[in-house]
mmCIF file of C-alpha atoms and ligand atoms in Angstrom:
data_model
loop_
_atom_site.group_PDB
_atom_site.id
_atom_site.type_symbol
_atom_site.label_atom_id
_atom_site.label_comp_id
_atom_site.label_asym_id
_atom_site.label_seq_id
_atom_site.Cartn_x
_atom_site.Cartn_y
_atom_site.Cartn_z
ATOM 1 C CA MET A 111 0.000 0.000 0.000
ATOM 2 C CA ALA A 112 1.134 3.509 -0.693
ATOM 3 C CA ARG A 113 0.131 6.981 0.250
ATOM 4 C CA LEU A 114 -1.107 8.781 -2.852
ATOM 5 C CA ASN A 115 -0.272 12.344 -3.754
ATOM 6 C CA ILE A 116 -3.455 14.436 -3.657
ATOM 7 C CA LEU A 117 -4.017 17.015 -6.390
ATOM 8 C CA GLU A 118 -5.106 20.458 -5.306
ATOM 9 C CA TYR A 119 -7.378 23.083 -6.853
ATOM 10 C CA PRO A 120 -6.953 24.525 -9.492
ATOM 11 C CA ASP A 121 -5.302 21.391 -10.993
ATOM 12 C CA PRO A 122 -7.140 20.749 -14.324
ATOM 13 C CA VAL A 123 -7.295 16.972 -13.672
ATOM 14 C CA LEU A 124 -9.828 17.711 -10.916
ATOM 15 C CA ARG A 125 -12.120 19.096 -13.630
ATOM 16 C CA GLN A 126 -12.139 15.987 -15.827
ATOM 17 C CA VAL A 127 -15.087 13.614 -16.017
ATOM 18 C CA SER A 128 -13.824 10.185 -14.943
ATOM 19 C CA SER A 129 -14.439 7.078 -17.000
ATOM 20 C CA ARG A 130 -16.325 3.993 -15.887
ATOM 21 C CA VAL A 131 -14.333 1.069 -14.545
ATOM 22 C CA THR A 132 -14.633 -2.002 -16.751
ATOM 23 C CA ARG A 133 -11.731 -4.120 -15.473
ATOM 24 C CA PHE A 134 -11.899 -5.454 -11.945
ATOM 25 C CA ASP A 135 -8.312 -6.579 -11.613
ATOM 26 C CA SER A 136 -5.407 -6.362 -9.170
ATOM 27 C CA ASP A 137 -4.647 -2.860 -10.442
ATOM 28 C CA LEU A 138 -8.086 -1.670 -9.277
ATOM 29 C CA ALA A 139 -7.707 -3.497 -5.949
ATOM 30 C CA ALA A 140 -4.339 -1.772 -5.387
ATOM 31 C CA LEU A 141 -5.862 1.638 -6.177
ATOM 32 C CA ILE A 142 -8.662 1.034 -3.646
ATOM 33 C CA ASP A 143 -6.157 -0.069 -0.974
ATOM 34 C CA ASP A 144 -4.050 3.026 -1.639
ATOM 35 C CA LEU A 145 -7.107 5.291 -1.402
ATOM 36 C CA PHE A 146 -7.986 3.783 1.996
ATOM 37 C CA GLU A 147 -4.382 4.106 3.169
ATOM 38 C CA THR A 148 -4.233 7.759 2.053
ATOM 39 C CA LEU A 149 -7.565 8.480 3.703
ATOM 40 C CA LYS A 150 -6.269 7.075 6.978
ATOM 41 C CA VAL A 151 -3.088 9.139 6.865
ATOM 42 C CA THR A 152 -4.833 12.390 5.933
ATOM 43 C CA GLY A 153 -7.730 11.928 8.351
ATOM 44 C CA GLY A 154 -10.367 12.634 5.682
ATOM 45 C CA LEU A 155 -13.787 10.967 5.519
ATOM 46 C CA GLY A 156 -13.745 10.216 1.806
ATOM 47 C CA LEU A 157 -11.425 10.222 -1.177
ATOM 48 C CA SER A 158 -11.895 9.741 -4.918
ATOM 49 C CA ALA A 159 -9.502 8.346 -7.535
ATOM 50 C CA PRO A 160 -9.395 11.587 -9.602
ATOM 51 C CA GLN A 161 -8.003 13.423 -6.551
ATOM 52 C CA ALA A 162 -5.037 11.059 -6.861
ATOM 53 C CA GLY A 163 -4.721 11.870 -10.569
ATOM 54 C CA GLN A 164 -6.604 8.792 -11.809
ATOM 55 C CA SER A 165 -9.757 9.692 -13.717
ATOM 56 C CA ARG A 166 -11.630 6.498 -12.874
ATOM 57 C CA ARG A 167 -15.032 6.173 -11.220
ATOM 58 C CA VAL A 168 -13.744 4.875 -7.891
ATOM 59 C CA LEU A 169 -14.149 6.357 -4.422
ATOM 60 C CA VAL A 170 -13.859 5.349 -0.795
ATOM 61 C CA VAL A 171 -15.756 6.540 2.266
ATOM 62 C CA HIS A 172 -14.841 5.863 5.878
ATOM 63 C CA VAL A 173 -16.797 7.726 8.523
ATOM 64 C CA PRO A 174 -15.419 6.692 11.928
ATOM 65 C CA ASP A 175 -18.028 5.046 14.180
ATOM 66 C CA ASP A 176 -20.502 4.527 11.357
ATOM 67 C CA ALA A 177 -22.126 1.126 10.941
ATOM 68 C CA HIS A 178 -20.870 0.727 7.362
ATOM 69 C CA GLY A 179 -17.151 0.795 8.130
ATOM 70 C CA PRO A 180 -14.723 1.550 5.283
ATOM 71 C CA GLN A 181 -16.550 1.269 1.949
ATOM 72 C CA ALA A 182 -15.350 1.328 -1.649
ATOM 73 C CA TYR A 183 -17.771 2.375 -4.403
ATOM 74 C CA VAL A 184 -16.972 1.643 -8.051
ATOM 75 C CA ASN A 185 -19.181 3.199 -10.790
ATOM 76 C CA PRO A 186 -21.649 4.561 -8.195
ATOM 77 C CA GLU A 187 -25.092 5.891 -9.197
ATOM 78 C CA LEU A 188 -27.697 7.511 -7.006
ATOM 79 C CA LEU A 189 -31.101 5.844 -7.284
ATOM 80 C CA THR A 190 -32.999 8.109 -4.864
ATOM 81 C CA ARG A 191 -32.261 11.279 -2.909
ATOM 82 C CA ALA A 192 -34.261 12.780 -0.021
ATOM 83 C CA ALA A 193 -34.191 15.085 2.991
ATOM 84 C CA PRO A 194 -31.937 17.901 1.732
ATOM 85 C CA GLY A 195 -29.935 19.659 4.427
ATOM 86 C CA LEU A 196 -27.231 22.297 4.726
ATOM 87 C CA VAL A 197 -23.911 20.640 5.539
ATOM 88 C CA GLU A 198 -20.498 22.097 6.309
ATOM 89 C CA GLU A 199 -17.863 20.598 4.001
ATOM 90 C CA GLY A 200 -14.192 20.781 3.259
ATOM 91 C CA CYS A 201 -12.020 18.898 0.759
ATOM 92 C CA LEU A 202 -8.468 17.522 0.783
ATOM 93 C CA SER A 203 -8.074 19.029 -2.719
ATOM 94 C CA VAL A 204 -9.196 22.497 -1.583
ATOM 95 C CA PRO A 205 -7.185 22.933 1.628
ATOM 96 C CA GLY A 206 -8.117 25.643 4.083
ATOM 97 C CA ILE A 207 -11.636 26.231 2.787
ATOM 98 C CA ILE A 208 -14.878 25.210 4.468
ATOM 99 C CA GLY A 209 -18.357 26.017 3.232
ATOM 100 C CA ASN A 210 -22.021 25.120 3.565
ATOM 101 C CA VAL A 211 -23.463 22.966 0.812
ATOM 102 C CA VAL A 212 -26.946 21.530 0.297
ATOM 103 C CA ARG A 213 -26.904 17.726 0.151
ATOM 104 C CA ALA A 214 -29.437 14.945 0.428
ATOM 105 C CA THR A 215 -29.119 13.347 3.865
ATOM 106 C CA GLN A 216 -30.871 10.149 2.759
ATOM 107 C CA LEU A 217 -30.231 8.250 -0.430
ATOM 108 C CA ARG A 218 -30.063 4.909 -2.144
ATOM 109 C CA VAL A 219 -26.922 4.128 -4.112
ATOM 110 C CA ARG A 220 -26.096 1.402 -6.608
ATOM 111 C CA ALA A 221 -22.413 0.607 -7.154
ATOM 112 C CA GLN A 222 -19.961 -2.209 -7.716
ATOM 113 C CA ASP A 223 -17.424 -3.512 -5.232
ATOM 114 C CA ARG A 224 -13.767 -4.202 -5.985
ATOM 115 C CA ASP A 225 -14.720 -7.548 -7.567
ATOM 116 C CA GLY A 226 -17.350 -6.015 -9.839
ATOM 117 C CA GLN A 227 -20.250 -7.298 -7.724
ATOM 118 C CA LEU A 228 -23.283 -4.973 -7.920
ATOM 119 C CA PHE A 229 -24.839 -3.840 -4.654
ATOM 120 C CA GLU A 230 -27.489 -1.369 -3.526
ATOM 121 C CA ARG A 231 -27.462 0.369 -0.164
ATOM 122 C CA ASP A 232 -29.571 2.884 1.761
ATOM 123 C CA LEU A 233 -27.400 5.556 3.346
ATOM 124 C CA SER A 234 -28.104 8.461 5.645
ATOM 125 C CA GLY A 235 -26.254 11.180 7.545
ATOM 126 C CA MET A 236 -22.544 11.782 7.117
ATOM 127 C CA HIS A 237 -21.884 8.681 4.999
ATOM 128 C CA ALA A 238 -24.550 9.813 2.492
ATOM 129 C CA VAL A 239 -23.191 13.377 2.441
ATOM 130 C CA CYS A 240 -19.645 12.170 1.969
ATOM 131 C CA LEU A 241 -20.621 9.843 -0.876
ATOM 132 C CA GLN A 242 -22.238 12.743 -2.783
ATOM 133 C CA HIS A 243 -19.148 14.918 -2.262
ATOM 134 C CA GLU A 244 -16.900 12.155 -3.660
ATOM 135 C CA MET A 245 -19.311 11.427 -6.539
ATOM 136 C CA ASP A 246 -19.042 15.089 -7.547
ATOM 137 C CA HIS A 247 -15.275 14.548 -7.938
ATOM 138 C CA LEU A 248 -15.998 11.790 -10.487
ATOM 139 C CA ASP A 249 -17.808 14.384 -12.608
ATOM 140 C CA GLY A 250 -15.099 17.033 -12.257
ATOM 141 C CA LYS A 251 -17.085 19.028 -9.700
ATOM 142 C CA LEU A 252 -15.818 20.508 -6.441
ATOM 143 C CA PHE A 253 -17.852 21.484 -3.390
ATOM 144 C CA ILE A 254 -16.824 25.107 -3.906
ATOM 145 C CA ASP A 255 -18.890 25.069 -7.144
ATOM 146 C CA ARG A 256 -21.940 24.666 -4.924
ATOM 147 C CA LEU A 257 -21.192 27.714 -2.754
ATOM 148 C CA SER A 258 -22.672 31.164 -3.375
ATOM 149 C CA TRP A 259 -21.200 33.143 -6.301
ATOM 150 C CA PHE A 260 -19.697 35.633 -3.861
ATOM 151 C CA ARG A 261 -17.755 32.975 -1.958
ATOM 152 C CA ARG A 262 -16.682 31.346 -5.247
ATOM 153 C CA TRP A 263 -15.398 34.702 -6.475
ATOM 154 C CA ARG A 264 -13.436 35.244 -3.268
ATOM 155 C CA ILE A 265 -11.872 31.781 -3.448
ATOM 156 C CA LYS A 266 -10.910 32.325 -7.121
ATOM 157 C CA ALA A 267 -9.353 35.692 -6.302
ATOM 158 C CA ALA A 268 -7.417 34.273 -3.338
ATOM 159 C CA THR A 269 -6.118 31.349 -5.434
ATOM 160 C CA ALA A 270 -5.006 33.639 -8.265
ATOM 161 C CA ARG A 271 -3.292 35.871 -5.717
ATOM 162 C CA SER A 272 -1.375 32.986 -4.117
ATOM 163 C CA LEU A 273 -0.378 31.639 -7.568
ATOM 164 C CA ARG A 274 0.945 35.102 -8.493
ATOM 165 C CA THR A 275 2.884 35.265 -5.221
ATOM 166 C CA GLU A 276 4.356 31.828 -5.911
ATOM 167 C CA GLN A 277 5.370 32.842 -9.438
ATOM 168 C CA MET A 278 6.892 36.046 -8.103
ATOM 169 C CA ARG A 279 8.915 34.097 -5.520
ATOM 170 C CA GLU A 280 10.013 31.682 -8.243
ATOM 171 C CA ARG A 281 11.199 34.588 -10.418
ATOM 172 C CA GLN A 282 13.064 36.085 -7.464
ATOM 173 C CA ARG A 283 14.697 32.735 -6.802
ATOM 174 C CA LEU A 284 15.790 32.505 -10.448
ATOM 175 C CA ARG A 285 17.171 36.015 -10.369
ATOM 176 C CA GLY A 286 19.007 35.173 -7.169
ATOM 177 C CA THR A 287 20.925 32.286 -8.740
HETATM 178 NI NI1 NI B 13 -13.217 16.431 -1.948
#
């Protein structure tokens, strides 16, 4: 198992739509193990393959103390959604930012496991919220897209500013050598 490097906004890979998994082989099993390992190390609740630079429809969710335990979802689809609520979210790919997002707090999901076996499950609470957040990643969406336009604008401006600062430092470093 290995700890995966997590891409951060505004990396363009985070904006790609991931492709469906068709081969359930040792390569997929290794990716799932690595996602779980990385999740454990980073202390997140969920992680998707595209965040690790692999545009495949694979994600893991592990909410401590929840009855489901660590769960991998391959090619997940939502069958039903209910009970929308405002939830505070953050993302390993958007460090330092937290915002309120509307999510269904009850849902039914259909997905495949690491062996390709189809399953359906009713989820509620944090596990359901987390699954929707990770499913957004599979479609190239980030939770910040679901914030108000004003907050999105502020995040964009702050990111551009820090990129400019980085580039400026880089130029200074080059001049210094
Ligand atoms: Ni995320």
